[in-house]
Coordinates of N, CA and C in Angstrom, one line a residue:
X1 N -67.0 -202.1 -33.0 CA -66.8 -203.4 -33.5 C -66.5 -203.4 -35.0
X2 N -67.5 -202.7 -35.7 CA -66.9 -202.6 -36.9 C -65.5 -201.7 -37.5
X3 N -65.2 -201.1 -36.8 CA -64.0 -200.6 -37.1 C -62.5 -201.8 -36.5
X4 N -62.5 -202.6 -35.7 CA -62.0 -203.4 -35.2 C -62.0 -204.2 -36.8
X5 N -63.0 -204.4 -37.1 CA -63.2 -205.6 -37.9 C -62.5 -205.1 -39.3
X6 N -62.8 -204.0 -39.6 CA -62.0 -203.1 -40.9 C -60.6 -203.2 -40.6
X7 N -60.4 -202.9 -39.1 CA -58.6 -203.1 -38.8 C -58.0 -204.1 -39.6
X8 N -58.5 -205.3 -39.0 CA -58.2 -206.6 -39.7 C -58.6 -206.6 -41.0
X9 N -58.9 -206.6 -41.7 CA -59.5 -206.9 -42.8 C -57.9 -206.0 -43.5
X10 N -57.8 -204.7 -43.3 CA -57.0 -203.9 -43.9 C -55.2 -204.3 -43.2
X11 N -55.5 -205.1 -42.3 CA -54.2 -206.0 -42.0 C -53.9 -207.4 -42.5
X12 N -54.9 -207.4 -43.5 CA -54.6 -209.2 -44.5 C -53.5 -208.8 -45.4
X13 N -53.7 -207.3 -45.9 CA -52.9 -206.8 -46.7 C -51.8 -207.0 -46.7
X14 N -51.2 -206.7 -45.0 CA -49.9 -206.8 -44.6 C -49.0 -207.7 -45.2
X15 N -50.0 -209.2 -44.6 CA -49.7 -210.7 -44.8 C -50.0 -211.3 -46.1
X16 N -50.8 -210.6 -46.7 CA -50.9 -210.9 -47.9 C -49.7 -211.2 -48.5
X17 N -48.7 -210.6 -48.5 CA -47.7 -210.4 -49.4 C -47.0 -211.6 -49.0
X18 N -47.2 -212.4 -48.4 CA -46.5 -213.7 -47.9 C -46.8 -214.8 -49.1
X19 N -48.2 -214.4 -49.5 CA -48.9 -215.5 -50.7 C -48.2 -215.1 -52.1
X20 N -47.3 -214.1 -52.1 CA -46.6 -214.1 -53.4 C -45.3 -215.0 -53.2
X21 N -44.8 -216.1 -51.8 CA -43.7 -216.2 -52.5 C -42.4 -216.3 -52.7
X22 N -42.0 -214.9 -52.3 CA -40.9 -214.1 -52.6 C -40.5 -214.2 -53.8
X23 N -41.6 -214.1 -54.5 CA -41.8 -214.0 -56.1 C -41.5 -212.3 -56.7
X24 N -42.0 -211.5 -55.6 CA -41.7 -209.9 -55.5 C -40.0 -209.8 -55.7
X25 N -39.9 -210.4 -54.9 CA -37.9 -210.0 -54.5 C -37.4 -210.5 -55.7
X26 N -37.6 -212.0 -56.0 CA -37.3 -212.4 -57.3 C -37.2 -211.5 -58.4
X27 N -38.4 -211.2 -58.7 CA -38.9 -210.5 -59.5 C -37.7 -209.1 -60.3
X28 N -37.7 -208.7 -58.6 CA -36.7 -207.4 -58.8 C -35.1 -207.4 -59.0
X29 N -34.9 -208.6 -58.8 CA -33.6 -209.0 -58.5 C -33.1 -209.2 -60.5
X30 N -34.0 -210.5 -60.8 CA -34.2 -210.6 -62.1 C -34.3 -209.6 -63.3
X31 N -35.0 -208.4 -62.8 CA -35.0 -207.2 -63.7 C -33.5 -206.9 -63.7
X32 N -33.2 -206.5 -62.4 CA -32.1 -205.7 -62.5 C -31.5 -206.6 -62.9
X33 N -30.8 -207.1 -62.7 CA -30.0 -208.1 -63.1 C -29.7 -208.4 -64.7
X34 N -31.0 -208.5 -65.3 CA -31.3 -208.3 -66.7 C -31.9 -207.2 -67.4
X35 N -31.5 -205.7 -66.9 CA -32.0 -204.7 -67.1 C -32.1 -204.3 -68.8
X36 N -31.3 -204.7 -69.9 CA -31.5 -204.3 -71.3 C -32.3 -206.0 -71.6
X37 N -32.4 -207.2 -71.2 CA -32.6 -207.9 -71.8 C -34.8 -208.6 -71.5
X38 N -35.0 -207.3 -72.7 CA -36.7 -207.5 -72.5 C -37.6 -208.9 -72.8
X39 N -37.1 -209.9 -73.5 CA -37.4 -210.7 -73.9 C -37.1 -211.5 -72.3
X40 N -36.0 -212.0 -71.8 CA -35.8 -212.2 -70.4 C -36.8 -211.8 -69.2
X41 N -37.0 -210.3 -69.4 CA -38.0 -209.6 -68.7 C -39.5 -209.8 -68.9
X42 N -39.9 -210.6 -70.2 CA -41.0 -210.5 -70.1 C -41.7 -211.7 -69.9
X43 N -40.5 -212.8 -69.7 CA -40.8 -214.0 -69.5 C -41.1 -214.3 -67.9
X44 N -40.1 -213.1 -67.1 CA -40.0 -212.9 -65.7 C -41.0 -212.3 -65.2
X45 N -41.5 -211.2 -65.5 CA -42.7 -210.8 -64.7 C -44.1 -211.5 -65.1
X46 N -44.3 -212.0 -66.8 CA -45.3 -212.8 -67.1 C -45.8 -214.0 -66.0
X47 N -44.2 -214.7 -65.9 CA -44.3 -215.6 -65.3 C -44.7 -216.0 -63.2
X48 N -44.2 -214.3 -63.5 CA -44.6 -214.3 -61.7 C -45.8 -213.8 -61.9
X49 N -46.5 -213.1 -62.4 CA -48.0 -212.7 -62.9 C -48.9 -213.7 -62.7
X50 N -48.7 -215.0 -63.5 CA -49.4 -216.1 -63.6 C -49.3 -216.6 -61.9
X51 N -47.9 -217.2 -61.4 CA -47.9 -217.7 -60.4 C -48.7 -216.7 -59.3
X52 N -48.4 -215.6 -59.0 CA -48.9 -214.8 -57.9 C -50.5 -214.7 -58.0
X53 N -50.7 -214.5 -59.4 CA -52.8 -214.8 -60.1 C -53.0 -216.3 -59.2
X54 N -52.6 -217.2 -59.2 CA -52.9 -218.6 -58.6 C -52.8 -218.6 -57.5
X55 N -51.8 -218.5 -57.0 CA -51.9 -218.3 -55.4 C -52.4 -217.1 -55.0
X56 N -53.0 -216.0 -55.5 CA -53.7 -215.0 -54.9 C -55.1 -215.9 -55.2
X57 N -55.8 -216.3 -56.4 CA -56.8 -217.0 -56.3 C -57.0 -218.2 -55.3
X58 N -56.4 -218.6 -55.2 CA -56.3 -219.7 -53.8 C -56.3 -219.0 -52.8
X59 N -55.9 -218.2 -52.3 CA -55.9 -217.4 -51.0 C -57.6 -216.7 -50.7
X60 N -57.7 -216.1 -52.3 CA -59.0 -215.7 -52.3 C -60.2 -216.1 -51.9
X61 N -59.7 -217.4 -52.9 CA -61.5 -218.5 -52.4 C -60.9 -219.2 -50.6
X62 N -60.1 -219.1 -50.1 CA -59.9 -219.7 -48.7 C -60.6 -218.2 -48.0
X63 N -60.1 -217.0 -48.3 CA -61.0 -216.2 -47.6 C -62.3 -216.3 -47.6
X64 N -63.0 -216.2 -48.7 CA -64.1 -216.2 -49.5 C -65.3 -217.2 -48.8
X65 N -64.7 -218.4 -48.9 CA -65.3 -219.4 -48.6 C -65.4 -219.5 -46.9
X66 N -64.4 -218.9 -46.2 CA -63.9 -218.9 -45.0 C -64.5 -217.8 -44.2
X67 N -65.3 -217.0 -44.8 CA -65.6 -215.8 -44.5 C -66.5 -215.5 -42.9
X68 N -67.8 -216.6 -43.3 CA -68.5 -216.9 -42.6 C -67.9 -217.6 -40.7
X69 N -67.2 -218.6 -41.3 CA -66.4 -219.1 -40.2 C -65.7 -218.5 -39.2
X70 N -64.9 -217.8 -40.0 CA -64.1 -216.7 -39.3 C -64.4 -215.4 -38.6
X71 N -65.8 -215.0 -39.1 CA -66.6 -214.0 -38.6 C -67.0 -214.8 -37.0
X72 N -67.4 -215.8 -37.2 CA -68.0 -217.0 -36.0 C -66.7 -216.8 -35.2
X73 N -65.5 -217.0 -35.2 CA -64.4 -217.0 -34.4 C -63.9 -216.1 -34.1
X74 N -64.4 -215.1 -34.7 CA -64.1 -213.7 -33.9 C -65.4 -213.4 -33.4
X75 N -66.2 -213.7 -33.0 CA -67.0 -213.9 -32.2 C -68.4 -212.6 -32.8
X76 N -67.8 -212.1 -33.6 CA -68.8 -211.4 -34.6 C -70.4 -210.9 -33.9
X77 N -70.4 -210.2 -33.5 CA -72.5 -209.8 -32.9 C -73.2 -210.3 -34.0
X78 N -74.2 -210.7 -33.8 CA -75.3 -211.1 -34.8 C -75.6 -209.8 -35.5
X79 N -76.0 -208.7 -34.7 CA -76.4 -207.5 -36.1 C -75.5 -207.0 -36.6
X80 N -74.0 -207.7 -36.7 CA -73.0 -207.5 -37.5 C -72.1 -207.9 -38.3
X81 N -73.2 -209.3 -38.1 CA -72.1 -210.8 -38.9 C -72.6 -210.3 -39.8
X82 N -73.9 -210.3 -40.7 CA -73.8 -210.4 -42.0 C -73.1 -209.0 -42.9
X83 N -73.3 -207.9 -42.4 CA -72.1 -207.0 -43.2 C -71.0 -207.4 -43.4
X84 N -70.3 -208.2 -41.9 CA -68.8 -208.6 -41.9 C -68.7 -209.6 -43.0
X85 N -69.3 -210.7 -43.0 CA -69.2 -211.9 -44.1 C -69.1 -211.0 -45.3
X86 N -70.2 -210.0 -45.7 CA -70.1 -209.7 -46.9 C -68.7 -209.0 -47.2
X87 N -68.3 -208.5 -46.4 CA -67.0 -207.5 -46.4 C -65.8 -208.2 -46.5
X88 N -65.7 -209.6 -46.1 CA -64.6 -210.4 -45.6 C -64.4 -211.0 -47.6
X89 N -65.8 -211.4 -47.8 CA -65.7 -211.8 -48.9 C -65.5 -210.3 -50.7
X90 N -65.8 -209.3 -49.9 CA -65.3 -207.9 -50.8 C -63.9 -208.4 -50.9
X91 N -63.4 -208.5 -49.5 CA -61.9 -208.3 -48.9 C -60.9 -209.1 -49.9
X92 N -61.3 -210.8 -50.0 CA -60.8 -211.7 -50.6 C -60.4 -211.2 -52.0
X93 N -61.9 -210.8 -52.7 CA -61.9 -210.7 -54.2 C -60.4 -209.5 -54.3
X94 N -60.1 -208.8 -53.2 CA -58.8 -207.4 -53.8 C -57.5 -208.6 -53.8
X95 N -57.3 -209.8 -53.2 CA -56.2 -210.2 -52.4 C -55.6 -210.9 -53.9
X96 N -55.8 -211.1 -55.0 CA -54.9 -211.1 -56.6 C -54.9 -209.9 -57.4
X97 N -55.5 -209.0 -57.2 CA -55.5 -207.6 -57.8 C -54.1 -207.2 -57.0
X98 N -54.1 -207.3 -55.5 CA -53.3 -206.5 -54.9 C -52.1 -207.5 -55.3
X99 N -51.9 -208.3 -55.0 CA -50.8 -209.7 -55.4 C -49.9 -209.4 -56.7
X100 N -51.2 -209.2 -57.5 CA -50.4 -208.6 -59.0 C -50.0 -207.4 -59.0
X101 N -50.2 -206.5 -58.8 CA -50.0 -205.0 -58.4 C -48.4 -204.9 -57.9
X102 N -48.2 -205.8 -56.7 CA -46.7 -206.1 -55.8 C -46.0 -206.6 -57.3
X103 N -46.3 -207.7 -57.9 CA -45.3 -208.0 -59.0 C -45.4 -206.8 -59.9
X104 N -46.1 -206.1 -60.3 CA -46.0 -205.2 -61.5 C -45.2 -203.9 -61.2
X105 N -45.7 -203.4 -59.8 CA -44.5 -202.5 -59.3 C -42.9 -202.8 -59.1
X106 N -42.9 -203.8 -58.8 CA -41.4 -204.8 -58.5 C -40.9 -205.0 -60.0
X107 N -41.6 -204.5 -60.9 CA -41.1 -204.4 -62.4 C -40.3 -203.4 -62.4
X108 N -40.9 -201.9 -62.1 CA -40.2 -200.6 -62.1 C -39.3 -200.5 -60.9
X109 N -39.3 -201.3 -60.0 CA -38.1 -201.2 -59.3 C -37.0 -202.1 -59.5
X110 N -37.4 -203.0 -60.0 CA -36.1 -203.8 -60.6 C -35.6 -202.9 -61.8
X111 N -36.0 -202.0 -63.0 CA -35.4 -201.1 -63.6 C -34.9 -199.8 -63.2
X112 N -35.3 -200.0 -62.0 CA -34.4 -198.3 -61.1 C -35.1 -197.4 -61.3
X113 N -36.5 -197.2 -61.6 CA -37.5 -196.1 -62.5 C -37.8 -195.7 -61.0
X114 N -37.3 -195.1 -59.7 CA -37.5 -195.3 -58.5 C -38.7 -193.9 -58.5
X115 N -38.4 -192.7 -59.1 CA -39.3 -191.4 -59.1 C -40.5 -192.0 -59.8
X116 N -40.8 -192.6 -60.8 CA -42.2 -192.9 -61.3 C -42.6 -194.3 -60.3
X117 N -42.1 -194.8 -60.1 CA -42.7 -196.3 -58.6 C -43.2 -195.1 -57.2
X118 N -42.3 -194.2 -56.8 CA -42.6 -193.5 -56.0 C -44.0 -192.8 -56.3
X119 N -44.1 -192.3 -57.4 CA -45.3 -191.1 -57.8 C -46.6 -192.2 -57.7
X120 N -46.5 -193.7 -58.5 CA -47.4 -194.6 -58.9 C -47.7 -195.1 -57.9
X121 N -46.9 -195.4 -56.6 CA -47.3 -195.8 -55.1 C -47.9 -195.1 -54.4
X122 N -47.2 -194.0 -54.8 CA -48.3 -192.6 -53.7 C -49.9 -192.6 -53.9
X123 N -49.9 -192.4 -55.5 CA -51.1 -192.4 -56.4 C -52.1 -193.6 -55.7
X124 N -51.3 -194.6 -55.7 CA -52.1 -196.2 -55.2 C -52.8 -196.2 -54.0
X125 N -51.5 -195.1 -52.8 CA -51.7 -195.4 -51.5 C -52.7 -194.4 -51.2
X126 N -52.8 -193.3 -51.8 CA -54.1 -192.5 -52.1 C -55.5 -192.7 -52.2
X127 N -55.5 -193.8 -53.5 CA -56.7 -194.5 -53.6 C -57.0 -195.2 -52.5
X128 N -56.1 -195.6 -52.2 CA -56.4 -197.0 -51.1 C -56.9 -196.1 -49.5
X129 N -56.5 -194.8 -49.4 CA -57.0 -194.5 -48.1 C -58.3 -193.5 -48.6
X130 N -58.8 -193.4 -49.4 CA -60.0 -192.4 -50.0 C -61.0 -193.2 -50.6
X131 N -60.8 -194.1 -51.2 CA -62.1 -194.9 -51.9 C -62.7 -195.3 -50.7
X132 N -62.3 -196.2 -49.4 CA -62.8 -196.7 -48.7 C -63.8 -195.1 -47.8
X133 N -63.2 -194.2 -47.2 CA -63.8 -193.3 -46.8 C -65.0 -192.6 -47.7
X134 N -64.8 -192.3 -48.9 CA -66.1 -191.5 -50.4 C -66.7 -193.6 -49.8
X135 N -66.5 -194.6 -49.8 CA -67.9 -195.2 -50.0 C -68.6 -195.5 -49.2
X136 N -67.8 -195.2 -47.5 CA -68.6 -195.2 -46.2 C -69.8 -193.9 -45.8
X137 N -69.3 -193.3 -46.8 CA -69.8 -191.5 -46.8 C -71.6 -191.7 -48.3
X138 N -71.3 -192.7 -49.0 CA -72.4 -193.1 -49.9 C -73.3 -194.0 -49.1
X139 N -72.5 -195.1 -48.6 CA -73.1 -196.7 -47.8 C -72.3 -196.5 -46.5
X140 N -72.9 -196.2 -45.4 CA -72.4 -196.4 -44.3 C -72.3 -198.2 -43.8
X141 N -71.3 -198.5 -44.4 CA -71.4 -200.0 -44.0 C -69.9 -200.4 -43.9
X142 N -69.8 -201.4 -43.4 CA -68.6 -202.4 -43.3 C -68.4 -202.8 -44.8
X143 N -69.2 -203.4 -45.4 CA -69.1 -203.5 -46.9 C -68.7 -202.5 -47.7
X144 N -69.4 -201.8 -47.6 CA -69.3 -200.3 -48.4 C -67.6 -200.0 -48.4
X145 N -66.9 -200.0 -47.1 CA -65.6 -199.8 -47.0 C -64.9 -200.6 -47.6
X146 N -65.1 -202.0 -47.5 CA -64.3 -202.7 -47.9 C -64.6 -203.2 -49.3
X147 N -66.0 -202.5 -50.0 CA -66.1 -202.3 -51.3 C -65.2 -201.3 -51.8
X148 N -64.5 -199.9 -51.4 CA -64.5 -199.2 -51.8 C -62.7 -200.0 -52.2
X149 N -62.4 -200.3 -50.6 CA -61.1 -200.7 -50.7 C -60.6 -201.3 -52.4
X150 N -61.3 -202.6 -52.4 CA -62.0 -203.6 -53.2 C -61.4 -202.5 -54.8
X151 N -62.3 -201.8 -55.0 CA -62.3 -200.9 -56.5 C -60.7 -200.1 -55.7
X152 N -60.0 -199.8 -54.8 CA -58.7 -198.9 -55.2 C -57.8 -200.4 -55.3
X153 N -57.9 -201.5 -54.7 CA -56.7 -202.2 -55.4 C -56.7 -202.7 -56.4
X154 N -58.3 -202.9 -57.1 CA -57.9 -202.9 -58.6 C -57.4 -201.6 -59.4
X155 N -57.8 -200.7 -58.9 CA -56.8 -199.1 -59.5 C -55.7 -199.5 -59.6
X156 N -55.0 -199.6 -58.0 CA -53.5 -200.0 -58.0 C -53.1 -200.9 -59.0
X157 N -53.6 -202.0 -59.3 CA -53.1 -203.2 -60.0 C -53.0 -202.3 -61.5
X158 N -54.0 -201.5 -61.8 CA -54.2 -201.0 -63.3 C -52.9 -200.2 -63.3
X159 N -53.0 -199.1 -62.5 CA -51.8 -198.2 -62.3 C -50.5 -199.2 -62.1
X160 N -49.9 -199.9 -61.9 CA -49.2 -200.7 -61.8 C -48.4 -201.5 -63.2
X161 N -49.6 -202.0 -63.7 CA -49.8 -202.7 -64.9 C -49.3 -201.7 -66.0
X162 N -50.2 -200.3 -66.0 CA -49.6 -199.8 -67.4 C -48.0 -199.5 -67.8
X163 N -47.6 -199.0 -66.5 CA -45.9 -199.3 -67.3 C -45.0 -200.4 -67.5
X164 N -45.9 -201.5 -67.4 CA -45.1 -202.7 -67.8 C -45.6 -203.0 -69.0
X165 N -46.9 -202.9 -69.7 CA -47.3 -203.2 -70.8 C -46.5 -201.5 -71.5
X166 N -46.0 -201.3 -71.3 CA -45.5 -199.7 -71.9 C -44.2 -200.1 -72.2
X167 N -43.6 -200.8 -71.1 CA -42.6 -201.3 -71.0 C -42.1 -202.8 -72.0
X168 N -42.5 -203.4 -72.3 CA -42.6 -204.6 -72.9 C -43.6 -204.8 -73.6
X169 N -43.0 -204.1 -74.5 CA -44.1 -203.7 -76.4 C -44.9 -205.2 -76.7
X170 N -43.9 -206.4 -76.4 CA -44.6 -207.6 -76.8 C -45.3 -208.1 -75.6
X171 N -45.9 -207.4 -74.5 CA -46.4 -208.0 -73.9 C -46.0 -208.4 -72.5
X172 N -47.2 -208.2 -71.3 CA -46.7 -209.3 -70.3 C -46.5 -210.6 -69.6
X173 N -47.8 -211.3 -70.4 CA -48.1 -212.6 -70.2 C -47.4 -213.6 -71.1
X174 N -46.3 -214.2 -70.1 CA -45.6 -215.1 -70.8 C -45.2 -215.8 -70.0
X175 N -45.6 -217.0 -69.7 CA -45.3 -217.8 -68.9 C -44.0 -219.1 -69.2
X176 N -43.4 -219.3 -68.4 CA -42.2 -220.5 -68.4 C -41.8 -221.1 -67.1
X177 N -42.1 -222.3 -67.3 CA -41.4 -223.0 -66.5 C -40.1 -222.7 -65.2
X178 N -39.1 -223.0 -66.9 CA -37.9 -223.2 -65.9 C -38.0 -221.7 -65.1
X179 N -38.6 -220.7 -65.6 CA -38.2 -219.2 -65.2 C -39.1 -219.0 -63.5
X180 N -40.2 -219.8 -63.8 CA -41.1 -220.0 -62.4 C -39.9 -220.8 -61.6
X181 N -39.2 -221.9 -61.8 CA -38.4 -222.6 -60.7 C -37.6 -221.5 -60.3
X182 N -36.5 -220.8 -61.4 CA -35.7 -219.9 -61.0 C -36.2 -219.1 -60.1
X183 N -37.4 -218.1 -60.7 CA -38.1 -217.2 -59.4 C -38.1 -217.7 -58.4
X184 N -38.5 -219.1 -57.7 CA -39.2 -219.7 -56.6 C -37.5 -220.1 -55.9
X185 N -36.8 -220.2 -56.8 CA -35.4 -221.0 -55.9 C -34.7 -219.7 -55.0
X186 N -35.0 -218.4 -56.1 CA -34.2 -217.2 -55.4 C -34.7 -216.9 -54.2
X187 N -36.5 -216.8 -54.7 CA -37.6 -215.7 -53.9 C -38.1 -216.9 -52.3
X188 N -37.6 -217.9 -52.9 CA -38.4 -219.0 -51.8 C -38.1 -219.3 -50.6
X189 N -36.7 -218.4 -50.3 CA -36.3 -217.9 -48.8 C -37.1 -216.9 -48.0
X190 N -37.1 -215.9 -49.2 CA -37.5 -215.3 -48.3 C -38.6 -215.4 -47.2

């Protein structure tokens, strides 16, 4: 049962990526597009940074809050709801780390930097299948896994992050407007 339940949990990820948007695609489209112009670029990823943080936090607290409920509807055994809740709500807290992470990588692929996105995804997808096993192996729990998960997509988001702050000497938080409509008119098909 608990592995059923880790399935899912590690399949929000999938869907996750739906609560960016198509702020990602934007994103990359926009780099390239403006590949020498960093001031442009830093307005673009700042600005999907901010939006993807908000709607990953909205998504969060709907898990979060939802945790309990949904353990109930999946019909959850009693000597296993309360790990599950705890785990559901681990789960939530990764779902704007990971969010951000999708835009900050979608930086280095909109610049064509495809061998270091390659090495930095590998690195991520690493974490992401090893943290969770070293914390089942410390805490044999549903939590424990989805704690561990929890600490590798904040890795990912850090690993992600440093070459854009490397990248854009002045910074990545910069938010605009018109630049959030632009993102949303391109990315909002998808």
């Amino acid at each position: 049962e608990k592995f059923g339940i880790f399935m899912l949990a590690i399949s929000v990820f999938g869907y996750a990526g739906v609560f960016d948007g198509g702020l990602t695609r934007a994103v990359i489209r926009a780099i390239a597009m403006h590949d020498d112009d960093e001031t442009l670029n830093r307005e673009v990823v700042g600005t999907a940074s901010y939006a993807v943080l908000a709607l990953g936090l909205i998504g969060a607290l709907l898990l979060y809050f939802w945790a309990r409920p949904l353990a109930v509807l999946l019909k959850v055994s009693a000597p296993v709801l309360a790990d599950t809740v705890e785990a559901r709500r681990l789960l939530a807290l990764a779902v704007p780390a990971f969010l951000l992470s999708l835009v900050w990588f979608a930086y280095l692929e909109g610049k064509q930097q495809f061998a270091k996105l390659g090495t930095l995804k590998t690195l991520s997808g690493l974490l992401v299948a090893v943290l969770p096993a070293v914390a089942v192996l410390i805490r044999p729990s549903l939590a424990a896994a989805l704690g561990g998960l929890l600490l590798a997509r904040v890795a990912a988001m850090i690993i992600a992050y440093l070459p854009c702050r490397r990248g854009m000497a002045a910074g990545v938080f910069h938010f605009h407007r018109a630049t959030l409509l632009a993102l949303f008119r391109f990315g909002g098909w998808i």
